[in-house]
XYZ file of C-alpha atoms in Angstrom:
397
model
C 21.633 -8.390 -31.332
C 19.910 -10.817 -28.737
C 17.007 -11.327 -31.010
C 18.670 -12.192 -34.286
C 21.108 -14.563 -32.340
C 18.411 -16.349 -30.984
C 16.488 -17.148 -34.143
C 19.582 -17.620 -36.596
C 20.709 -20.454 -34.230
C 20.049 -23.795 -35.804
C 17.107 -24.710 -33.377
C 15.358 -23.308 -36.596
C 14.755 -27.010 -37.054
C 12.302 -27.252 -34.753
C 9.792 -25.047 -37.236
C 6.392 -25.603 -38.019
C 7.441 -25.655 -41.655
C 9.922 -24.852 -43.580
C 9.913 -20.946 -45.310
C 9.684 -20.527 -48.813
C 12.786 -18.469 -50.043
C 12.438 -14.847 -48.748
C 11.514 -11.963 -51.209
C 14.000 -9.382 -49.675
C 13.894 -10.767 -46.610
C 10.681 -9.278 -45.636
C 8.998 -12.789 -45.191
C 8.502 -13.688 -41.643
C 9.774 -16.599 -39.954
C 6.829 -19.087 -37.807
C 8.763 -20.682 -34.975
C 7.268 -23.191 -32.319
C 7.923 -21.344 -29.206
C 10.036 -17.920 -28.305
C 12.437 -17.786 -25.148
C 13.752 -14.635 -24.661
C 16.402 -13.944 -21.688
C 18.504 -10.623 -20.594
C 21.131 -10.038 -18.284
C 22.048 -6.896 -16.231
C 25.416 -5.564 -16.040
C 26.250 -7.775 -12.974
C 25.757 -10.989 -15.338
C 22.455 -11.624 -13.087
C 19.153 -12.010 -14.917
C 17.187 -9.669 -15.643
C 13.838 -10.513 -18.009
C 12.810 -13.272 -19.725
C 9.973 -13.474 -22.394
C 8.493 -17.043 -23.565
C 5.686 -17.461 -26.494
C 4.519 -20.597 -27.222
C 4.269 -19.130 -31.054
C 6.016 -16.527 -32.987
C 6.540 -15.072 -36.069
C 10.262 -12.982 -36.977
C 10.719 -10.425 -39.808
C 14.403 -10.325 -39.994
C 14.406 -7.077 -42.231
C 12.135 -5.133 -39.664
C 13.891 -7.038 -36.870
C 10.367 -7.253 -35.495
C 8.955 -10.584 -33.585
C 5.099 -11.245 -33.323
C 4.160 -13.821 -30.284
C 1.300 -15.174 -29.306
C 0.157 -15.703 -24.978
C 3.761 -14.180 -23.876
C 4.522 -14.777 -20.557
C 7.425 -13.214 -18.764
C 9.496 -12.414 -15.525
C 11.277 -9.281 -14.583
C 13.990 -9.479 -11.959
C 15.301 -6.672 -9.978
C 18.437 -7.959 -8.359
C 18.310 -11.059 -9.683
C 15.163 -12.184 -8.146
C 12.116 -12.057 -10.092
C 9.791 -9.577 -8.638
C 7.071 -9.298 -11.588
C 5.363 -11.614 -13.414
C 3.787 -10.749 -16.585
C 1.009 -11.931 -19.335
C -0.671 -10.818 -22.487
C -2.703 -11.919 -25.325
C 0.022 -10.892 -28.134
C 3.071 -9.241 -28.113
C 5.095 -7.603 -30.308
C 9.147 -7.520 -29.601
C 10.982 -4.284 -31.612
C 14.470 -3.774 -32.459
C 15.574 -7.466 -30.801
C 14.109 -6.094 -27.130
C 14.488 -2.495 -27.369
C 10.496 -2.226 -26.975
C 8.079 -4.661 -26.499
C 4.359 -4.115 -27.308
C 2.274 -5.985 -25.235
C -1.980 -5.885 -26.171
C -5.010 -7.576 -24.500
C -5.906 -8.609 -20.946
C -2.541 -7.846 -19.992
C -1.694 -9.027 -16.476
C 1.438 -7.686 -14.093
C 1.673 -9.807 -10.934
C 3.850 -8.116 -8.415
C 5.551 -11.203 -6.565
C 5.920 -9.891 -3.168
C 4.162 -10.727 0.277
C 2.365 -7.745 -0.320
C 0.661 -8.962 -3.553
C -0.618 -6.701 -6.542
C -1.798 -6.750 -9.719
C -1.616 -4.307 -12.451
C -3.855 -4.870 -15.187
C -4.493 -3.095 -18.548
C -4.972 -3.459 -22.740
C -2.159 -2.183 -23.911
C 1.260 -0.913 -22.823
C 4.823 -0.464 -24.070
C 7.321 -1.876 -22.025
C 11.182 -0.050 -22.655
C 13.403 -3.384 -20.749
C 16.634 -1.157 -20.609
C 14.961 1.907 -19.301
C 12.789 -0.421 -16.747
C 9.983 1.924 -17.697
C 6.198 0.787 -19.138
C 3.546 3.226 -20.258
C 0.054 2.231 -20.191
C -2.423 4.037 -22.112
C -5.762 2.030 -22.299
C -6.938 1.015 -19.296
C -4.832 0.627 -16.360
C -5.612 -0.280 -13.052
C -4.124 -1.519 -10.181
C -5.408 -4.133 -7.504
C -3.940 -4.500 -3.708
C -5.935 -6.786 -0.991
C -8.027 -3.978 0.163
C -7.792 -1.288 -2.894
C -8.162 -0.600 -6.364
C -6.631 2.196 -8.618
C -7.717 3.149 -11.656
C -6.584 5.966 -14.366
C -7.208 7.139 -18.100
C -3.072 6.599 -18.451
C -0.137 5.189 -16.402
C 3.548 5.049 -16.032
C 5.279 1.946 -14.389
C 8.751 2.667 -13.240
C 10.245 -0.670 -12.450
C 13.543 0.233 -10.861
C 11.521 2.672 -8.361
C 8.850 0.857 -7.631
C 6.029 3.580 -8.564
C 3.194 3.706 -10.842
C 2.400 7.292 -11.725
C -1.264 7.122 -12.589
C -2.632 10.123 -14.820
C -5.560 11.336 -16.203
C -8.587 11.328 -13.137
C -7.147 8.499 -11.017
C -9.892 7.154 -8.716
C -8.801 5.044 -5.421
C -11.435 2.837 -4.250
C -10.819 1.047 -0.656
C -13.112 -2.073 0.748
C -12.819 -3.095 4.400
C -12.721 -6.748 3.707
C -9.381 -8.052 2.036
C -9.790 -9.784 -0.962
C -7.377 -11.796 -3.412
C -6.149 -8.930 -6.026
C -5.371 -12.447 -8.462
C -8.948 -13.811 -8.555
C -12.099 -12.283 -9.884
C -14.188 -11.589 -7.222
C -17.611 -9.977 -6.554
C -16.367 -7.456 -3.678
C -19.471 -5.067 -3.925
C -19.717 -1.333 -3.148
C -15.790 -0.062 -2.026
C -16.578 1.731 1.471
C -14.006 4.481 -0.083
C -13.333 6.240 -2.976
C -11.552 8.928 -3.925
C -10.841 10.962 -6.720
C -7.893 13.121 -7.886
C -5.856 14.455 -10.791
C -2.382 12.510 -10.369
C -0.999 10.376 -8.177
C 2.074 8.508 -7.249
C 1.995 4.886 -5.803
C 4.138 2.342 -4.829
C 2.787 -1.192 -5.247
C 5.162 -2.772 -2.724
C 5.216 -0.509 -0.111
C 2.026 1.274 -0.167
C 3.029 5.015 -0.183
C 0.907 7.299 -1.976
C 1.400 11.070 -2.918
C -1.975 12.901 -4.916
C -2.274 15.989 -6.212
C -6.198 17.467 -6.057
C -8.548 19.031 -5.891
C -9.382 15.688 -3.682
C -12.688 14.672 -3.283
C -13.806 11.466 -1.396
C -17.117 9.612 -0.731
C -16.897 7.383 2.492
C -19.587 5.202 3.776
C -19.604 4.417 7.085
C -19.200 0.569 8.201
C -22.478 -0.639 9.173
C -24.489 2.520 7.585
C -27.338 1.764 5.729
C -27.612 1.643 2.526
C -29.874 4.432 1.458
C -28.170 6.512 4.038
C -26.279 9.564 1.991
C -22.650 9.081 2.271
C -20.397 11.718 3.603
C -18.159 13.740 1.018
C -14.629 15.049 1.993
C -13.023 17.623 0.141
C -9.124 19.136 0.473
C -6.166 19.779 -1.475
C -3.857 16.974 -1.226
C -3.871 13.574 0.160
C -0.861 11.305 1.658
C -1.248 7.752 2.935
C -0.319 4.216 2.996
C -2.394 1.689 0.988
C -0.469 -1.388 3.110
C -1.286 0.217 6.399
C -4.542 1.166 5.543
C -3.843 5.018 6.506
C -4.686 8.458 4.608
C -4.040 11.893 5.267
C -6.226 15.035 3.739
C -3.993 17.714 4.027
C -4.403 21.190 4.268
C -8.392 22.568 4.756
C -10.655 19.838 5.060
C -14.351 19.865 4.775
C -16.674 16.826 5.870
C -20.371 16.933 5.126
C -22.756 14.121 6.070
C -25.772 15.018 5.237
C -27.488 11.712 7.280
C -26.302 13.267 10.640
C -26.663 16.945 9.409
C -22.845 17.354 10.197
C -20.615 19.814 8.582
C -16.603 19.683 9.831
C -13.583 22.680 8.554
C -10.502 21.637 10.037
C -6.565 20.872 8.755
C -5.007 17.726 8.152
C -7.755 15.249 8.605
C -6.382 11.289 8.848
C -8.459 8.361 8.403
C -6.977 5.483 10.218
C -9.330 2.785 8.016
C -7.883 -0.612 9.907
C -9.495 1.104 13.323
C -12.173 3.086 11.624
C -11.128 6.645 12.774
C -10.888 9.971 11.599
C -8.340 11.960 13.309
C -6.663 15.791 14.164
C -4.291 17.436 15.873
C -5.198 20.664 14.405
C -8.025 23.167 15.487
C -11.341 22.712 14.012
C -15.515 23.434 13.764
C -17.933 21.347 13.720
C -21.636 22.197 13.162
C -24.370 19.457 13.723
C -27.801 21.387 13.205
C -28.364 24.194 16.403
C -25.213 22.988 17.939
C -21.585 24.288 17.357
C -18.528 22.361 18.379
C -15.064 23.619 18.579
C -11.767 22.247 19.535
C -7.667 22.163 19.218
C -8.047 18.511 18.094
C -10.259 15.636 17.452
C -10.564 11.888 17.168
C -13.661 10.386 15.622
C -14.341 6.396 17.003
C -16.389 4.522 14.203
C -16.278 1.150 16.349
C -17.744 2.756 19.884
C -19.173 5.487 17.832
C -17.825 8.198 19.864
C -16.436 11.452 19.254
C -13.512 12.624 21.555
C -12.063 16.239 22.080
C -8.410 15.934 24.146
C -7.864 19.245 24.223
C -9.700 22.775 24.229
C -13.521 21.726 24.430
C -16.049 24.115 23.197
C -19.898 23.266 23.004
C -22.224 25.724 22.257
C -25.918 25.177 21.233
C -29.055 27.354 21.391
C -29.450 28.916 25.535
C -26.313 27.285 26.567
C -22.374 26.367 26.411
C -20.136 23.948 27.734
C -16.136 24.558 27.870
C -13.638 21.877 29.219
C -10.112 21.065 28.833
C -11.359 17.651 27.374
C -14.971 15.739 26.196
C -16.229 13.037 24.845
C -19.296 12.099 22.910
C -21.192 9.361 22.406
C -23.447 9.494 19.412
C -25.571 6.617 20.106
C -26.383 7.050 23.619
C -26.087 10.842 23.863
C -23.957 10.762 26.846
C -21.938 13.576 27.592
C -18.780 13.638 29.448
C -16.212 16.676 30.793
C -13.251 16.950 32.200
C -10.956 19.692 33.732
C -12.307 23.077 34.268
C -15.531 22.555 32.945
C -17.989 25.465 32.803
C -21.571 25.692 31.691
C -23.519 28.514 31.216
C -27.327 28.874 30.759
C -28.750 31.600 29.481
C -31.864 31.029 32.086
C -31.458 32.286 35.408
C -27.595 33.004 34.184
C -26.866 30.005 35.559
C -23.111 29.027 35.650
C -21.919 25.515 36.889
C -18.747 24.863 37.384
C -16.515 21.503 38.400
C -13.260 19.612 37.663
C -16.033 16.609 35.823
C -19.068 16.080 34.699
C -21.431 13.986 32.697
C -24.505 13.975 31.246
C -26.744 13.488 28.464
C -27.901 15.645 25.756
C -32.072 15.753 26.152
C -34.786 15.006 23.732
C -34.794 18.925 22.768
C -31.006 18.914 22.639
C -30.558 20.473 26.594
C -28.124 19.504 28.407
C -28.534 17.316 31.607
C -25.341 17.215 33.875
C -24.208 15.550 36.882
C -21.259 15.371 38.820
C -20.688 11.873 40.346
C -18.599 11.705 43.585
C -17.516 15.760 43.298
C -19.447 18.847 44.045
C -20.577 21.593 41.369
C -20.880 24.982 42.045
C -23.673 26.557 40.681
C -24.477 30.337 40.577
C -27.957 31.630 39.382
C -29.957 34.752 39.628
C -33.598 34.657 40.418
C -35.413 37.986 38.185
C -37.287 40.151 40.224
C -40.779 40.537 40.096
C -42.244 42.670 37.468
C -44.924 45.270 37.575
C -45.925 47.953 40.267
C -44.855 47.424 43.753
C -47.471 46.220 46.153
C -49.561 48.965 48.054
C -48.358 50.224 51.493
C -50.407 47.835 54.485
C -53.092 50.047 56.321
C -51.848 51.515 59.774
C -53.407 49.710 62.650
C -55.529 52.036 64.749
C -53.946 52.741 68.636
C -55.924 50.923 70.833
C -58.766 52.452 72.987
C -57.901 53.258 76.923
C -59.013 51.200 79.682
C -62.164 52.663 80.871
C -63.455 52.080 84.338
């Protein structure tokens, strides 16, 4: 076995001191250093495991190392770098325990770290499990679970047990201990599937995430999304909630239902291509897709427009909103109706602004806008009939 041809090699020399006769061969053996190396099949390597102090029970076939520091190739290059406080190497390799401030460097442009207390690490099955304390550390994102499954040859940490992404806007070193403050994101489900290099990720929910806005204050109340699953890309910074969404922020009294909701973090949007509703206090918005501008702070409807608030509505092939300025802006068959008068306007654009009591104030620069009203009669009894005027008197001579 690789182990027990290692240590029965007559570096044994280089000792710290020489063992007293063994009782059975249960007393272990103190070495100066441990260097462990595997090949694959192909004759390429495939781990290595070095301790600058270790201690072999040849009966037990068990090795006890102190600081072990290893690579794991895939292909012959190494991909993973890895680092403990102790280890503990069973059956000459067949499982190695490692324990305490254990580090997993993924060495890849794309750099991660996996960190964790404990985890058993199965070299021929390319498999560890980690069950105290794993998380996982990208430039923008951390992951975090109760338990987690590292399948080397794929490429994918299955996290289990409440995982919880957390996402910051600002990249940071995953290596380095660093203050990086409040994550902008986080989200919570109850398994998910990641892969460190590539960024996929595949959850299961219920999913429930807590976004602050960039630049919102910080006793604003942050807005909660809610769906069934959610798909994305930790590299490119994208997320999908799919099936029914719901988005509540309570600082702008807004309340969205809609399908398939992405969040495009690098350009701060939100995003969909399915119908939805939108409520923001009187007012009801409606649409066959939307696109939500964090940056301009704009809110954009390409396709079937429907505003409707208290007295009057607004339909249009397309809008757009700005929620800073209150400007208003239609295009393509756009109709309003006003309760008042039963006015109707109608043009191919307009713009406007919503009022100080929420009205709307429209104008149609260099095009014309029909407008139709109805002025109410009068009320109350009709006016009296005018007095007849006498016939004048004949000319008397």
């Amino acid at each position: 076995m690789l182990l027990a041809a290692l240590f029965a090699l007559p570096a044994l020399a280089g000792c710290q001191r020489r063992p007293p006769p063994p009782e059975e061969g249960s007393t272990p053996f103190v070495f100066r250093s441990l260097n462990l190396r595997q090949q694959d099949r192909q004759g390429q390597p495939a781990w290595e495991l070095t301790s600058p102090e270790a201690r072999y029970d040849l009966r037990r076939r068990v090795a006890q190392a102190q600081q072990p520091q290893g690579v794991i190739y895939q292909k012959g290059k190494a991909t993973y770098r890895l680092s403990a406080e102790s280890g503990t190497v069973i059956n000459d390799g067949e499982v190695i325990l490692l324990e305490g401030a254990i580090r997993v460097e993924q060495l890849h442009p794309q750099p991660v770290l996996i960190r964790a207390s404990r985890l058993r690490w199965f070299p021929s099955r390319q498999v560890m499990e980690i069950d105290r304390h794993p998380e996982a550390f990208d430039p923008q994102t951390r992951i975090v679970a109760l338990r987690a499954r590292f399948l080397l040859g794929r490429d994918q940490l299955e996290l289990r047990g409440n995982p919880q992404l957390q996402r910051w806007s600002q990249r940071f070193d995953p290596f380095a201990s660093v203050a990086r403050g409040r994550p902008e994101l986080v989200v919570t489900v109850s398994r998910a599937d990641w892969d460190p290099g590539a960024g996929w990720l595949d959850a299961r929910g219920p999913v429930r995430a807590v976004r602050r806005p960039s630049g919102a204050p910080a006793d604003r109340p942050p807005q909660t999304l809610t769906a069934p699953l959610l798909e994305g890309n930790t590299v490119k910074q994208e997320f999908t909630l799919k099936g029914p969404v719901r988005l509540l922020d309570p600082g702008e009294g807004i309340r969205f239902d809609g399908t398939d909701l992405r969040l495009l973090a690098k350009e701060e949007r939100l995003r969909s291509d399915k119908p939805f509703v939108a409520r923001r206090g009187p007012a009801l918005v409606q649409g066959q897709s939307l696109v939500v501008d964090g940056r301009q702070r704009t809110i954009e409807i390409p396709m079937g427009c429907w505003l409707e608030q208290p007295g009057e509505s607004l339909q249009a092939s397309r809008c757009r909103w700005s929620w800073t300025t209150q400007e208003i802006m239609a295009e393509g068959s756009v109709v309003v109706e006003r309760r008042a008068n039963r006015q109707t306007l109608r043009g191919e654009r307009l713009e406007g602004r919503l009022g100080p009591q929420g009205q709307l104030q429209l104008s149609s620069p260099g095009g014309r806008v029909l407008s139709r009203f109805e002025v109410p009669r009068r009320q109350g009894r009709p006016p009296a009939p005018a007095p007849a005027r006498r016939a004048p008197e004949p000319i008397r001579l």
